[in-house]
Amino acid sequence: ERRGLVILGDPGSGKTTHLRRILLKIAHDGAESLGLPKGTVPVFLPLRNLSDLAQGLDAFIQAELSNPNLVTPKDFGQRLKRRQRVLYLLDGLDEVRDAKHRAQVAKWIDKALTALPDSTFLVTCRHAGYTADARLSPHFLELNLQPLTDAQVDDFVGRWFSIVETSLVEGDERRQALLRAKERAGKLIADLRRPDLQASARVYELTHNPLLLTTICLVHRDRGRLPTRRVELYDECVNVLLERWNEAKELQVKIPAGEAREVLQPLARW
């Protein structure tokens, strides 16, 4: 019964994935399946692409849907805004990098909530980017994404290996791929239960974050095991993240991991 929600979470905790899941749920089962008015249309809008606050939501929608493959009418954004019953999925308030601009965007969202009384707003943001000047009004209910539980970690690993292994084969080989996936998942789960990893709070954080757990799955599948020393695990995860993070967001990897580390390591030490 709230028209404004903000989902807060750590990097890689699943904020963007959750918005996409909601969009697909509505497309598949209808808005009523989530308690929204019938006919509500979800629109996914990455806030990092917002460049002009003066033009409003309709211009933002138009710009995001301007891909020639979509053949979007020129006035589509305006028509959707007039129509009402829109679920605005505004992703990544923290990705508005300039702090002053981010505060302006937060006020812009607050005004839009008031101006569009028949629409719903769902915003995501990292904890670190949700500062006092960028905090949304009390009309927005704050929700926090929790770390994965141990049972969810095991389930995630099993599903990950199943999807990866079966995507590489066809036909009769699928059964063997599923057996291979089960074996590899079991080995990784056993590795994650190692006392030295269980005793480290930082490793625990790695394994209970969806993006970082994906990274660990990649490292384990490549090596067949996890490194015996935590520092080696961090080392391999950093290399993967420096390239895969942008790939996951469908952004170009402009700097290879090795070159990026040469810049970032002295900065991190400082």
PDB file of C-alpha atoms in Angstrom:
ATOM      1  CA  GLU A   1       0.000   0.000   0.000  1.00  0.00           C
ATOM      2  CA  ARG A   2       2.953   2.312  -0.583  1.00  0.00           C
ATOM      3  CA  ARG A   3       3.606   4.118  -3.873  1.00  0.00           C
ATOM      4  CA  GLY A   4       7.249   4.768  -3.083  1.00  0.00           C
ATOM      5  CA  LEU A   5       9.866   2.182  -2.123  1.00  0.00           C
ATOM      6  CA  VAL A   6      13.651   2.432  -1.984  1.00  0.00           C
ATOM      7  CA  ILE A   7      15.724  -0.764  -1.921  1.00  0.00           C
ATOM      8  CA  LEU A   8      19.106  -0.339  -0.235  1.00  0.00           C
ATOM      9  CA  GLY A   9      21.937  -2.836  -0.485  1.00  0.00           C
ATOM     10  CA  ASP A  10      25.645  -3.429  -0.846  1.00  0.00           C
ATOM     11  CA  PRO A  11      27.339  -3.581  -4.265  1.00  0.00           C
ATOM     12  CA  GLY A  12      26.439  -6.851  -5.953  1.00  0.00           C
ATOM     13  CA  SER A  13      23.658  -7.696  -3.492  1.00  0.00           C
ATOM     14  CA  GLY A  14      21.063  -8.019  -6.272  1.00  0.00           C
ATOM     15  CA  LYS A  15      19.358  -4.617  -6.462  1.00  0.00           C
ATOM     16  CA  THR A  16      19.317  -4.358 -10.263  1.00  0.00           C
ATOM     17  CA  THR A  17      18.520  -8.045 -10.642  1.00  0.00           C
ATOM     18  CA  HIS A  18      15.537  -7.609  -8.313  1.00  0.00           C
ATOM     19  CA  LEU A  19      14.132  -4.748 -10.427  1.00  0.00           C
ATOM     20  CA  ARG A  20      14.489  -6.822 -13.593  1.00  0.00           C
ATOM     21  CA  ARG A  21      12.810  -9.750 -11.874  1.00  0.00           C
ATOM     22  CA  ILE A  22       9.854  -7.524 -10.933  1.00  0.00           C
ATOM     23  CA  LEU A  23       9.607  -6.271 -14.525  1.00  0.00           C
ATOM     24  CA  LEU A  24       9.594  -9.833 -15.894  1.00  0.00           C
ATOM     25  CA  LYS A  25       7.089 -10.954 -13.241  1.00  0.00           C
ATOM     26  CA  ILE A  26       4.636  -8.255 -14.351  1.00  0.00           C
ATOM     27  CA  ALA A  27       5.223  -9.014 -18.042  1.00  0.00           C
ATOM     28  CA  HIS A  28       4.547 -12.713 -17.410  1.00  0.00           C
ATOM     29  CA  ASP A  29       1.851 -12.742 -14.714  1.00  0.00           C
ATOM     30  CA  GLY A  30       0.383  -9.228 -14.803  1.00  0.00           C
ATOM     31  CA  ALA A  31       0.692  -6.345 -12.362  1.00  0.00           C
ATOM     32  CA  GLU A  32      -2.009  -7.819 -10.123  1.00  0.00           C
ATOM     33  CA  SER A  33       0.378 -10.659  -9.204  1.00  0.00           C
ATOM     34  CA  LEU A  34       2.367  -8.072  -7.206  1.00  0.00           C
ATOM     35  CA  GLY A  35      -0.637  -6.248  -5.776  1.00  0.00           C
ATOM     36  CA  LEU A  36      -0.459  -3.394  -8.287  1.00  0.00           C
ATOM     37  CA  PRO A  37      -3.465  -1.996 -10.200  1.00  0.00           C
ATOM     38  CA  LYS A  38      -4.413  -3.976 -13.282  1.00  0.00           C
ATOM     39  CA  GLY A  39      -2.683  -2.703 -16.402  1.00  0.00           C
ATOM     40  CA  THR A  40       0.271  -1.126 -14.576  1.00  0.00           C
ATOM     41  CA  VAL A  41       3.202  -0.845 -17.006  1.00  0.00           C
ATOM     42  CA  PRO A  42       6.752  -1.310 -15.649  1.00  0.00           C
ATOM     43  CA  VAL A  43       9.537   0.849 -17.105  1.00  0.00           C
ATOM     44  CA  PHE A  44      13.176   0.129 -16.241  1.00  0.00           C
ATOM     45  CA  LEU A  45      15.259   3.338 -16.098  1.00  0.00           C
ATOM     46  CA  PRO A  46      18.979   3.318 -15.135  1.00  0.00           C
ATOM     47  CA  LEU A  47      19.578   6.600 -13.298  1.00  0.00           C
ATOM     48  CA  ARG A  48      23.213   6.717 -14.450  1.00  0.00           C
ATOM     49  CA  ASN A  49      21.805   7.662 -17.882  1.00  0.00           C
ATOM     50  CA  LEU A  50      19.776  10.608 -16.573  1.00  0.00           C
ATOM     51  CA  SER A  51      21.378  13.779 -17.913  1.00  0.00           C
ATOM     52  CA  ASP A  52      18.651  16.455 -17.959  1.00  0.00           C
ATOM     53  CA  LEU A  53      16.389  16.930 -14.933  1.00  0.00           C
ATOM     54  CA  ALA A  54      14.532  19.810 -16.558  1.00  0.00           C
ATOM     55  CA  GLN A  55      12.827  17.653 -19.199  1.00  0.00           C
ATOM     56  CA  GLY A  56      11.049  15.237 -16.847  1.00  0.00           C
ATOM     57  CA  LEU A  57      10.281  11.533 -16.789  1.00  0.00           C
ATOM     58  CA  ASP A  58       8.661  11.400 -20.228  1.00  0.00           C
ATOM     59  CA  ALA A  59      11.871  12.626 -21.902  1.00  0.00           C
ATOM     60  CA  PHE A  60      13.931  10.165 -19.848  1.00  0.00           C
ATOM     61  CA  ILE A  61      11.693   7.289 -20.961  1.00  0.00           C
ATOM     62  CA  GLN A  62      11.877   8.449 -24.571  1.00  0.00           C
ATOM     63  CA  ALA A  63      15.676   8.592 -24.441  1.00  0.00           C
ATOM     64  CA  GLU A  64      15.963   5.128 -22.890  1.00  0.00           C
ATOM     65  CA  LEU A  65      13.596   3.568 -25.430  1.00  0.00           C
ATOM     66  CA  SER A  66      15.108   5.277 -28.460  1.00  0.00           C
ATOM     67  CA  ASN A  67      16.786   2.061 -29.644  1.00  0.00           C
ATOM     68  CA  PRO A  68      15.874   1.701 -33.354  1.00  0.00           C
ATOM     69  CA  ASN A  69      15.079  -1.992 -32.782  1.00  0.00           C
ATOM     70  CA  LEU A  70      12.172  -1.003 -30.514  1.00  0.00           C
ATOM     71  CA  VAL A  71      10.542   1.297 -33.103  1.00  0.00           C
ATOM     72  CA  THR A  72       9.247   3.517 -30.276  1.00  0.00           C
ATOM     73  CA  PRO A  73       6.897   6.348 -31.358  1.00  0.00           C
ATOM     74  CA  LYS A  74       8.333   9.819 -30.761  1.00  0.00           C
ATOM     75  CA  ASP A  75       5.655  10.734 -28.227  1.00  0.00           C
ATOM     76  CA  PHE A  76       5.662   7.397 -26.399  1.00  0.00           C
ATOM     77  CA  GLY A  77       7.118   8.814 -23.164  1.00  0.00           C
ATOM     78  CA  GLN A  78       4.487  11.557 -23.004  1.00  0.00           C
ATOM     79  CA  ARG A  79       1.657   9.119 -23.714  1.00  0.00           C
ATOM     80  CA  LEU A  80       2.845   6.745 -20.997  1.00  0.00           C
ATOM     81  CA  LYS A  81       3.119   9.564 -18.463  1.00  0.00           C
ATOM     82  CA  ARG A  82      -0.404  10.809 -19.289  1.00  0.00           C
ATOM     83  CA  ARG A  83      -1.759   7.271 -19.118  1.00  0.00           C
ATOM     84  CA  GLN A  84      -0.690   6.886 -15.450  1.00  0.00           C
ATOM     85  CA  ARG A  85      -0.537   3.431 -13.807  1.00  0.00           C
ATOM     86  CA  VAL A  86       3.196   3.186 -14.449  1.00  0.00           C
ATOM     87  CA  LEU A  87       5.720   1.417 -12.234  1.00  0.00           C
ATOM     88  CA  TYR A  88       8.926   3.433 -12.499  1.00  0.00           C
ATOM     89  CA  LEU A  89      11.877   1.149 -11.768  1.00  0.00           C
ATOM     90  CA  LEU A  90      14.616   3.722 -11.110  1.00  0.00           C
ATOM     91  CA  ASP A  91      17.881   1.859 -10.778  1.00  0.00           C
ATOM     92  CA  GLY A  92      21.061   3.111  -9.108  1.00  0.00           C
ATOM     93  CA  LEU A  93      20.553   6.458  -7.383  1.00  0.00           C
ATOM     94  CA  ASP A  94      24.152   6.072  -6.160  1.00  0.00           C
ATOM     95  CA  GLU A  95      25.346   5.841  -9.788  1.00  0.00           C
ATOM     96  CA  VAL A  96      24.580   9.554 -10.169  1.00  0.00           C
ATOM     97  CA  ARG A  97      28.209  10.268  -9.323  1.00  0.00           C
ATOM     98  CA  ASP A  98      28.190  13.958  -8.479  1.00  0.00           C
ATOM     99  CA  ALA A  99      26.845  14.366  -4.912  1.00  0.00           C
ATOM    100  CA  LYS A 100      25.023  17.638  -5.661  1.00  0.00           C
ATOM    101  CA  HIS A 101      23.469  16.190  -8.796  1.00  0.00           C
ATOM    102  CA  ARG A 102      22.412  13.084  -6.832  1.00  0.00           C
ATOM    103  CA  ALA A 103      20.626  15.295  -4.290  1.00  0.00           C
ATOM    104  CA  GLN A 104      18.826  17.051  -7.174  1.00  0.00           C
ATOM    105  CA  VAL A 105      17.778  13.693  -8.625  1.00  0.00           C
ATOM    106  CA  ALA A 106      16.355  12.630  -5.238  1.00  0.00           C
ATOM    107  CA  LYS A 107      14.236  15.816  -5.106  1.00  0.00           C
ATOM    108  CA  TRP A 108      13.205  15.224  -8.723  1.00  0.00           C
ATOM    109  CA  ILE A 109      11.956  11.730  -7.796  1.00  0.00           C
ATOM    110  CA  ASP A 110      10.088  13.086  -4.756  1.00  0.00           C
ATOM    111  CA  LYS A 111       8.309  15.661  -6.949  1.00  0.00           C
ATOM    112  CA  ALA A 112       7.435  13.005  -9.527  1.00  0.00           C
ATOM    113  CA  LEU A 113       5.819  10.854  -6.822  1.00  0.00           C
ATOM    114  CA  THR A 114       3.554  13.786  -5.883  1.00  0.00           C
ATOM    115  CA  ALA A 115       2.839  14.820  -9.473  1.00  0.00           C
ATOM    116  CA  LEU A 116       1.855  11.293 -10.599  1.00  0.00           C
ATOM    117  CA  PRO A 117      -0.594  10.053  -7.952  1.00  0.00           C
ATOM    118  CA  ASP A 118      -1.610   6.931  -9.900  1.00  0.00           C
ATOM    119  CA  SER A 119       1.930   5.667 -10.471  1.00  0.00           C
ATOM    120  CA  THR A 120       4.407   3.747  -8.299  1.00  0.00           C
ATOM    121  CA  PHE A 121       8.131   4.348  -7.815  1.00  0.00           C
ATOM    122  CA  LEU A 122      10.735   1.741  -6.904  1.00  0.00           C
ATOM    123  CA  VAL A 123      14.276   3.111  -6.458  1.00  0.00           C
ATOM    124  CA  THR A 124      17.514   1.237  -5.746  1.00  0.00           C
ATOM    125  CA  CYS A 125      20.642   2.646  -4.134  1.00  0.00           C
ATOM    126  CA  ARG A 126      23.792   1.483  -2.412  1.00  0.00           C
ATOM    127  CA  HIS A 127      24.019   2.212   1.314  1.00  0.00           C
ATOM    128  CA  ALA A 128      27.117   4.341   0.740  1.00  0.00           C
ATOM    129  CA  GLY A 129      25.351   6.559  -1.805  1.00  0.00           C
ATOM    130  CA  TYR A 130      22.213   7.118   0.279  1.00  0.00           C
ATOM    131  CA  THR A 131      23.541  10.175   2.097  1.00  0.00           C
ATOM    132  CA  ALA A 132      21.474  12.706   4.040  1.00  0.00           C
ATOM    133  CA  ASP A 133      21.222  15.179   1.163  1.00  0.00           C
ATOM    134  CA  ALA A 134      20.186  12.441  -1.288  1.00  0.00           C
ATOM    135  CA  ARG A 135      17.698  10.709   1.003  1.00  0.00           C
ATOM    136  CA  LEU A 136      14.184  10.387  -0.362  1.00  0.00           C
ATOM    137  CA  SER A 137      11.195  11.759   1.560  1.00  0.00           C
ATOM    138  CA  PRO A 138       9.306   9.759   4.227  1.00  0.00           C
ATOM    139  CA  HIS A 139       6.800   8.853   1.493  1.00  0.00           C
ATOM    140  CA  PHE A 140       9.386   6.237   0.437  1.00  0.00           C
ATOM    141  CA  LEU A 141       9.558   3.095   2.548  1.00  0.00           C
ATOM    142  CA  GLU A 142      13.184   1.988   3.012  1.00  0.00           C
ATOM    143  CA  LEU A 143      13.911  -1.725   2.524  1.00  0.00           C
ATOM    144  CA  ASN A 144      17.282  -3.443   2.921  1.00  0.00           C
ATOM    145  CA  LEU A 145      18.493  -6.427   0.912  1.00  0.00           C
ATOM    146  CA  GLN A 146      19.878  -9.029   3.296  1.00  0.00           C
ATOM    147  CA  PRO A 147      22.936 -11.259   2.706  1.00  0.00           C
ATOM    148  CA  LEU A 148      22.263 -14.769   1.439  1.00  0.00           C
ATOM    149  CA  THR A 149      21.716 -17.391   4.135  1.00  0.00           C
ATOM    150  CA  ASP A 150      23.869 -20.536   4.173  1.00  0.00           C
ATOM    151  CA  ALA A 151      21.004 -22.512   2.610  1.00  0.00           C
ATOM    152  CA  GLN A 152      20.611 -19.880  -0.120  1.00  0.00           C
ATOM    153  CA  VAL A 153      24.363 -20.016  -0.820  1.00  0.00           C
ATOM    154  CA  ASP A 154      24.156 -23.787  -1.370  1.00  0.00           C
ATOM    155  CA  ASP A 155      21.092 -23.380  -3.602  1.00  0.00           C
ATOM    156  CA  PHE A 156      22.756 -20.573  -5.573  1.00  0.00           C
ATOM    157  CA  VAL A 157      25.919 -22.625  -6.198  1.00  0.00           C
ATOM    158  CA  GLY A 158      23.877 -25.634  -7.334  1.00  0.00           C
ATOM    159  CA  ARG A 159      21.797 -23.571  -9.746  1.00  0.00           C
ATOM    160  CA  TRP A 160      24.835 -21.672 -11.069  1.00  0.00           C
ATOM    161  CA  PHE A 161      26.783 -24.800 -12.012  1.00  0.00           C
ATOM    162  CA  SER A 162      23.661 -26.423 -13.470  1.00  0.00           C
ATOM    163  CA  ILE A 163      22.974 -23.443 -15.746  1.00  0.00           C
ATOM    164  CA  VAL A 164      26.602 -23.029 -16.829  1.00  0.00           C
ATOM    165  CA  GLU A 165      27.295 -26.708 -17.531  1.00  0.00           C
ATOM    166  CA  THR A 166      24.051 -27.370 -19.433  1.00  0.00           C
ATOM    167  CA  SER A 167      24.438 -24.222 -21.534  1.00  0.00           C
ATOM    168  CA  LEU A 168      27.613 -25.673 -23.029  1.00  0.00           C
ATOM    169  CA  VAL A 169      26.055 -28.907 -24.354  1.00  0.00           C
ATOM    170  CA  GLU A 170      23.118 -30.121 -26.434  1.00  0.00           C
ATOM    171  CA  GLY A 171      20.806 -33.122 -26.589  1.00  0.00           C
ATOM    172  CA  ASP A 172      21.954 -36.361 -24.953  1.00  0.00           C
ATOM    173  CA  GLU A 173      24.934 -34.705 -23.290  1.00  0.00           C
ATOM    174  CA  ARG A 174      22.644 -32.750 -20.972  1.00  0.00           C
ATOM    175  CA  ARG A 175      22.350 -35.609 -18.459  1.00  0.00           C
ATOM    176  CA  GLN A 176      26.129 -35.891 -18.151  1.00  0.00           C
ATOM    177  CA  ALA A 177      26.361 -32.116 -17.819  1.00  0.00           C
ATOM    178  CA  LEU A 178      23.895 -32.154 -14.914  1.00  0.00           C
ATOM    179  CA  LEU A 179      25.915 -34.864 -13.145  1.00  0.00           C
ATOM    180  CA  ARG A 180      29.093 -32.850 -13.711  1.00  0.00           C
ATOM    181  CA  ALA A 181      27.376 -29.732 -12.362  1.00  0.00           C
ATOM    182  CA  LYS A 182      26.221 -31.541  -9.235  1.00  0.00           C
ATOM    183  CA  GLU A 183      29.743 -32.846  -8.592  1.00  0.00           C
ATOM    184  CA  ARG A 184      31.389 -29.450  -9.090  1.00  0.00           C
ATOM    185  CA  ALA A 185      28.806 -27.671  -6.976  1.00  0.00           C
ATOM    186  CA  GLY A 186      29.331 -30.200  -4.184  1.00  0.00           C
ATOM    187  CA  LYS A 187      33.080 -29.624  -4.261  1.00  0.00           C
ATOM    188  CA  LEU A 188      32.690 -25.867  -4.020  1.00  0.00           C
ATOM    189  CA  ILE A 189      30.166 -26.103  -1.183  1.00  0.00           C
ATOM    190  CA  ALA A 190      32.602 -28.358   0.695  1.00  0.00           C
ATOM    191  CA  ASP A 191      35.375 -25.825   0.045  1.00  0.00           C
ATOM    192  CA  LEU A 192      33.229 -23.017   1.419  1.00  0.00           C
ATOM    193  CA  ARG A 193      32.771 -25.021   4.629  1.00  0.00           C
ATOM    194  CA  ARG A 194      36.532 -25.092   5.249  1.00  0.00           C
ATOM    195  CA  PRO A 195      37.285 -23.901   8.815  1.00  0.00           C
ATOM    196  CA  ASP A 196      39.772 -21.252   7.647  1.00  0.00           C
ATOM    197  CA  LEU A 197      37.185 -19.696   5.332  1.00  0.00           C
ATOM    198  CA  GLN A 198      34.341 -20.011   7.833  1.00  0.00           C
ATOM    199  CA  ALA A 199      36.436 -18.224  10.454  1.00  0.00           C
ATOM    200  CA  SER A 200      37.049 -15.168   8.278  1.00  0.00           C
ATOM    201  CA  ALA A 201      34.355 -12.494   8.454  1.00  0.00           C
ATOM    202  CA  ARG A 202      35.522 -11.029   5.146  1.00  0.00           C
ATOM    203  CA  VAL A 203      35.299 -14.356   3.325  1.00  0.00           C
ATOM    204  CA  TYR A 204      31.849 -14.849   4.838  1.00  0.00           C
ATOM    205  CA  GLU A 205      30.819 -11.505   3.289  1.00  0.00           C
ATOM    206  CA  LEU A 206      32.216 -12.619  -0.080  1.00  0.00           C
ATOM    207  CA  THR A 207      30.310 -15.891  -0.105  1.00  0.00           C
ATOM    208  CA  HIS A 208      26.982 -14.359   0.964  1.00  0.00           C
ATOM    209  CA  ASN A 209      26.868 -11.642  -1.695  1.00  0.00           C
ATOM    210  CA  PRO A 210      25.346 -12.829  -5.031  1.00  0.00           C
ATOM    211  CA  LEU A 211      27.822 -11.070  -7.327  1.00  0.00           C
ATOM    212  CA  LEU A 212      30.870 -12.037  -5.277  1.00  0.00           C
ATOM    213  CA  LEU A 213      29.587 -15.609  -4.929  1.00  0.00           C
ATOM    214  CA  THR A 214      29.285 -15.713  -8.721  1.00  0.00           C
ATOM    215  CA  THR A 215      32.910 -14.607  -8.870  1.00  0.00           C
ATOM    216  CA  ILE A 216      33.910 -17.410  -6.513  1.00  0.00           C
ATOM    217  CA  CYS A 217      31.994 -19.902  -8.689  1.00  0.00           C
ATOM    218  CA  LEU A 218      33.953 -18.658 -11.722  1.00  0.00           C
ATOM    219  CA  VAL A 219      37.277 -18.982  -9.897  1.00  0.00           C
ATOM    220  CA  HIS A 220      36.426 -22.487  -8.639  1.00  0.00           C
ATOM    221  CA  ARG A 221      35.225 -23.709 -12.032  1.00  0.00           C
ATOM    222  CA  ASP A 222      38.404 -22.414 -13.660  1.00  0.00           C
ATOM    223  CA  ARG A 223      40.806 -23.889 -11.079  1.00  0.00           C
ATOM    224  CA  GLY A 224      38.789 -26.858  -9.834  1.00  0.00           C
ATOM    225  CA  ARG A 225      39.282 -25.637  -6.268  1.00  0.00           C
ATOM    226  CA  LEU A 226      39.509 -22.505  -4.173  1.00  0.00           C
ATOM    227  CA  PRO A 227      42.956 -21.113  -3.304  1.00  0.00           C
ATOM    228  CA  THR A 228      44.245 -22.351   0.045  1.00  0.00           C
ATOM    229  CA  ARG A 229      45.195 -18.822   1.148  1.00  0.00           C
ATOM    230  CA  ARG A 230      42.576 -16.123   1.556  1.00  0.00           C
ATOM    231  CA  VAL A 231      44.828 -13.502  -0.021  1.00  0.00           C
ATOM    232  CA  GLU A 232      44.959 -15.597  -3.216  1.00  0.00           C
ATOM    233  CA  LEU A 233      41.166 -15.820  -3.258  1.00  0.00           C
ATOM    234  CA  TYR A 234      40.901 -12.037  -2.918  1.00  0.00           C
ATOM    235  CA  ASP A 235      43.507 -11.647  -5.663  1.00  0.00           C
ATOM    236  CA  GLU A 236      41.598 -13.778  -8.141  1.00  0.00           C
ATOM    237  CA  CYS A 237      38.246 -12.214  -7.237  1.00  0.00           C
ATOM    238  CA  VAL A 238      39.642  -8.707  -7.801  1.00  0.00           C
ATOM    239  CA  ASN A 239      40.876  -9.686 -11.264  1.00  0.00           C
ATOM    240  CA  VAL A 240      37.474 -11.097 -12.193  1.00  0.00           C
ATOM    241  CA  LEU A 241      35.544  -8.142 -10.755  1.00  0.00           C
ATOM    242  CA  LEU A 242      37.615  -5.492 -12.512  1.00  0.00           C
ATOM    243  CA  GLU A 243      36.387  -6.837 -15.840  1.00  0.00           C
ATOM    244  CA  ARG A 244      33.175  -8.751 -15.119  1.00  0.00           C
ATOM    245  CA  TRP A 245      31.482  -5.972 -13.144  1.00  0.00           C
ATOM    246  CA  ASN A 246      31.196  -3.787 -16.246  1.00  0.00           C
ATOM    247  CA  GLU A 247      30.363  -6.786 -18.433  1.00  0.00           C
ATOM    248  CA  ALA A 248      27.449  -7.602 -16.125  1.00  0.00           C
ATOM    249  CA  LYS A 249      26.145  -4.044 -16.567  1.00  0.00           C
ATOM    250  CA  GLU A 250      26.639  -4.357 -20.353  1.00  0.00           C
ATOM    251  CA  LEU A 251      29.292  -1.634 -20.237  1.00  0.00           C
ATOM    252  CA  GLN A 252      32.506  -1.681 -22.239  1.00  0.00           C
ATOM    253  CA  VAL A 253      35.614  -2.905 -20.407  1.00  0.00           C
ATOM    254  CA  LYS A 254      37.977  -0.082 -21.330  1.00  0.00           C
ATOM    255  CA  ILE A 255      40.860  -1.001 -19.002  1.00  0.00           C
ATOM    256  CA  PRO A 256      42.089  -4.622 -18.610  1.00  0.00           C
ATOM    257  CA  ALA A 257      42.336  -5.910 -15.041  1.00  0.00           C
ATOM    258  CA  GLY A 258      46.153  -5.825 -14.990  1.00  0.00           C
ATOM    259  CA  GLU A 259      46.344  -2.183 -16.022  1.00  0.00           C
ATOM    260  CA  ALA A 260      43.527  -1.198 -13.666  1.00  0.00           C
ATOM    261  CA  ARG A 261      45.364  -2.764 -10.730  1.00  0.00           C
ATOM    262  CA  GLU A 262      48.507  -0.735 -11.466  1.00  0.00           C
ATOM    263  CA  VAL A 263      46.413   2.394 -10.940  1.00  0.00           C
ATOM    264  CA  LEU A 264      44.218   1.186  -8.087  1.00  0.00           C
ATOM    265  CA  GLN A 265      46.763  -0.602  -5.850  1.00  0.00           C
ATOM    266  CA  PRO A 266      48.773   2.515  -4.884  1.00  0.00           C
ATOM    267  CA  LEU A 267      45.509   4.382  -4.341  1.00  0.00           C
ATOM    268  CA  ALA A 268      44.115   1.571  -2.149  1.00  0.00           C
ATOM    269  CA  ARG A 269      47.311   1.467  -0.113  1.00  0.00           C
ATOM    270  CA  TRP A 270      47.222   5.252   0.340  1.00  0.00           C
TER     271      TRP A 270
END
